Amino acid sequence: QVQLVESGGGLVQAGGSLRLSCAASGRTFNMYTMGWFRQAPGKEREFVATIRWSGGTTDYVDSVKGRFTISRDNAKNTVYLQMNNLKPEDTAIYYCAAAFALQSRASAAPNYNYWGQGTQVTVSA
C-alpha cells in the first residue's frame, strides 16, 4: 500500500507562492495517477490538479489554470504542486491522493485509493 505525507503549506499574502510536496512510500509510485484536492471550511472537497502515471498528462480545475503547476519526480516518489499568484479563495486544506493505474476520470475523488492527511494553506487578503 501507499502512504502519503503532504508538506509545504503555510500562511501567505495574496499574490504569493507556495510549493506543496507529497512524499509517497510505495515501491510502484510510477504506476499511480496522483492528484491534489482541497477542502475549505464548510465546503465540499474539490479537485485541484492531477498528473497521470502513463506519461505526464495533467489536468487542473479552471480556477487554478495558469497559476498552479503539478509535477512529479518518480525517482524521489514525490509529487509537487507549485502554487503562484495565490488568492484568498485558495485557502483550504490541501490533500494529496494516489490512484493505481487509473483509467477513469482523474478528477473524481472516489477513484483514488490513498490519501494523505492534508496540509493547510491560508491566503490572506
PDB file of N, CA, C and O in Angstrom, residues 37-47 92:
ATOM      1  N   PHE A  37      -6.303  17.623  -4.104  1.00  0.00           N
ATOM      2  CA  PHE A  37      -7.650  18.088  -3.809  1.00  0.00           C
ATOM      3  C   PHE A  37      -7.571  19.080  -2.666  1.00  0.00           C
ATOM      4  O   PHE A  37      -6.568  19.133  -1.950  1.00  0.00           O
ATOM      5  N   ARG A  38      -8.608  19.862  -2.488  1.00  0.00           N
ATOM      6  CA  ARG A  38      -8.629  20.807  -1.380  1.00  0.00           C
ATOM      7  C   ARG A  38     -10.033  20.907  -0.810  1.00  0.00           C
ATOM      8  O   ARG A  38     -11.023  20.668  -1.490  1.00  0.00           O
ATOM      9  N   GLN A  39     -10.086  21.284   0.458  1.00  0.00           N
ATOM     10  CA  GLN A  39     -11.358  21.444   1.130  1.00  0.00           C
ATOM     11  C   GLN A  39     -11.302  22.671   2.030  1.00  0.00           C
ATOM     12  O   GLN A  39     -10.501  22.733   2.958  1.00  0.00           O
ATOM     13  N   ALA A  40     -12.163  23.627   1.738  1.00  0.00           N
ATOM     14  CA  ALA A  40     -12.279  24.824   2.545  1.00  0.00           C
ATOM     15  C   ALA A  40     -13.348  24.609   3.616  1.00  0.00           C
ATOM     16  O   ALA A  40     -14.236  23.761   3.455  1.00  0.00           O
ATOM     17  N   PRO A  41     -13.302  25.364   4.711  1.00  0.00           N
ATOM     18  CA  PRO A  41     -14.311  25.205   5.768  1.00  0.00           C
ATOM     19  C   PRO A  41     -15.727  25.357   5.240  1.00  0.00           C
ATOM     20  O   PRO A  41     -16.039  26.315   4.536  1.00  0.00           O
ATOM     21  N   GLY A  42     -16.577  24.392   5.561  1.00  0.00           N
ATOM     22  CA  GLY A  42     -17.965  24.437   5.148  1.00  0.00           C
ATOM     23  C   GLY A  42     -18.227  24.086   3.702  1.00  0.00           C
ATOM     24  O   GLY A  42     -19.368  24.207   3.246  1.00  0.00           O
ATOM     25  N   LYS A  43     -17.208  23.655   2.980  1.00  0.00           N
ATOM     26  CA  LYS A  43     -17.371  23.327   1.575  1.00  0.00           C
ATOM     27  C   LYS A  43     -16.992  21.880   1.292  1.00  0.00           C
ATOM     28  O   LYS A  43     -16.337  21.223   2.100  1.00  0.00           O
ATOM     29  N   GLU A  44     -17.409  21.398   0.126  1.00  0.00           N
ATOM     30  CA  GLU A  44     -17.075  20.050  -0.301  1.00  0.00           C
ATOM     31  C   GLU A  44     -15.627  19.982  -0.760  1.00  0.00           C
ATOM     32  O   GLU A  44     -15.033  20.986  -1.162  1.00  0.00           O
ATOM     33  N   ARG A  45     -15.079  18.778  -0.704  1.00  0.00           N
ATOM     34  CA  ARG A  45     -13.743  18.576  -1.220  1.00  0.00           C
ATOM     35  C   ARG A  45     -13.741  18.797  -2.732  1.00  0.00           C
ATOM     36  O   ARG A  45     -14.611  18.309  -3.451  1.00  0.00           O
ATOM     37  N   GLU A  46     -12.748  19.534  -3.207  1.00  0.00           N
ATOM     38  CA  GLU A  46     -12.695  19.975  -4.586  1.00  0.00           C
ATOM     39  C   GLU A  46     -11.438  19.463  -5.273  1.00  0.00           C
ATOM     40  O   GLU A  46     -10.344  19.522  -4.712  1.00  0.00           O
ATOM     41  N   PHE A  47     -11.601  18.993  -6.493  1.00  0.00           N
ATOM     42  CA  PHE A  47     -10.461  18.620  -7.311  1.00  0.00           C
ATOM     43  C   PHE A  47      -9.637  19.850  -7.659  1.00  0.00           C
ATOM     44  O   PHE A  47     -10.189  20.903  -7.986  1.00  0.00           O
ATOM     45  N   ALA A  92      -7.518  26.601   2.010  1.00  0.00           N
ATOM     46  CA  ALA A  92      -8.117  25.285   2.209  1.00  0.00           C
ATOM     47  C   ALA A  92      -7.075  24.346   2.780  1.00  0.00           C
ATOM     48  O   ALA A  92      -5.885  24.669   2.831  1.00  0.00           O
TER      49      ALA A  92
END
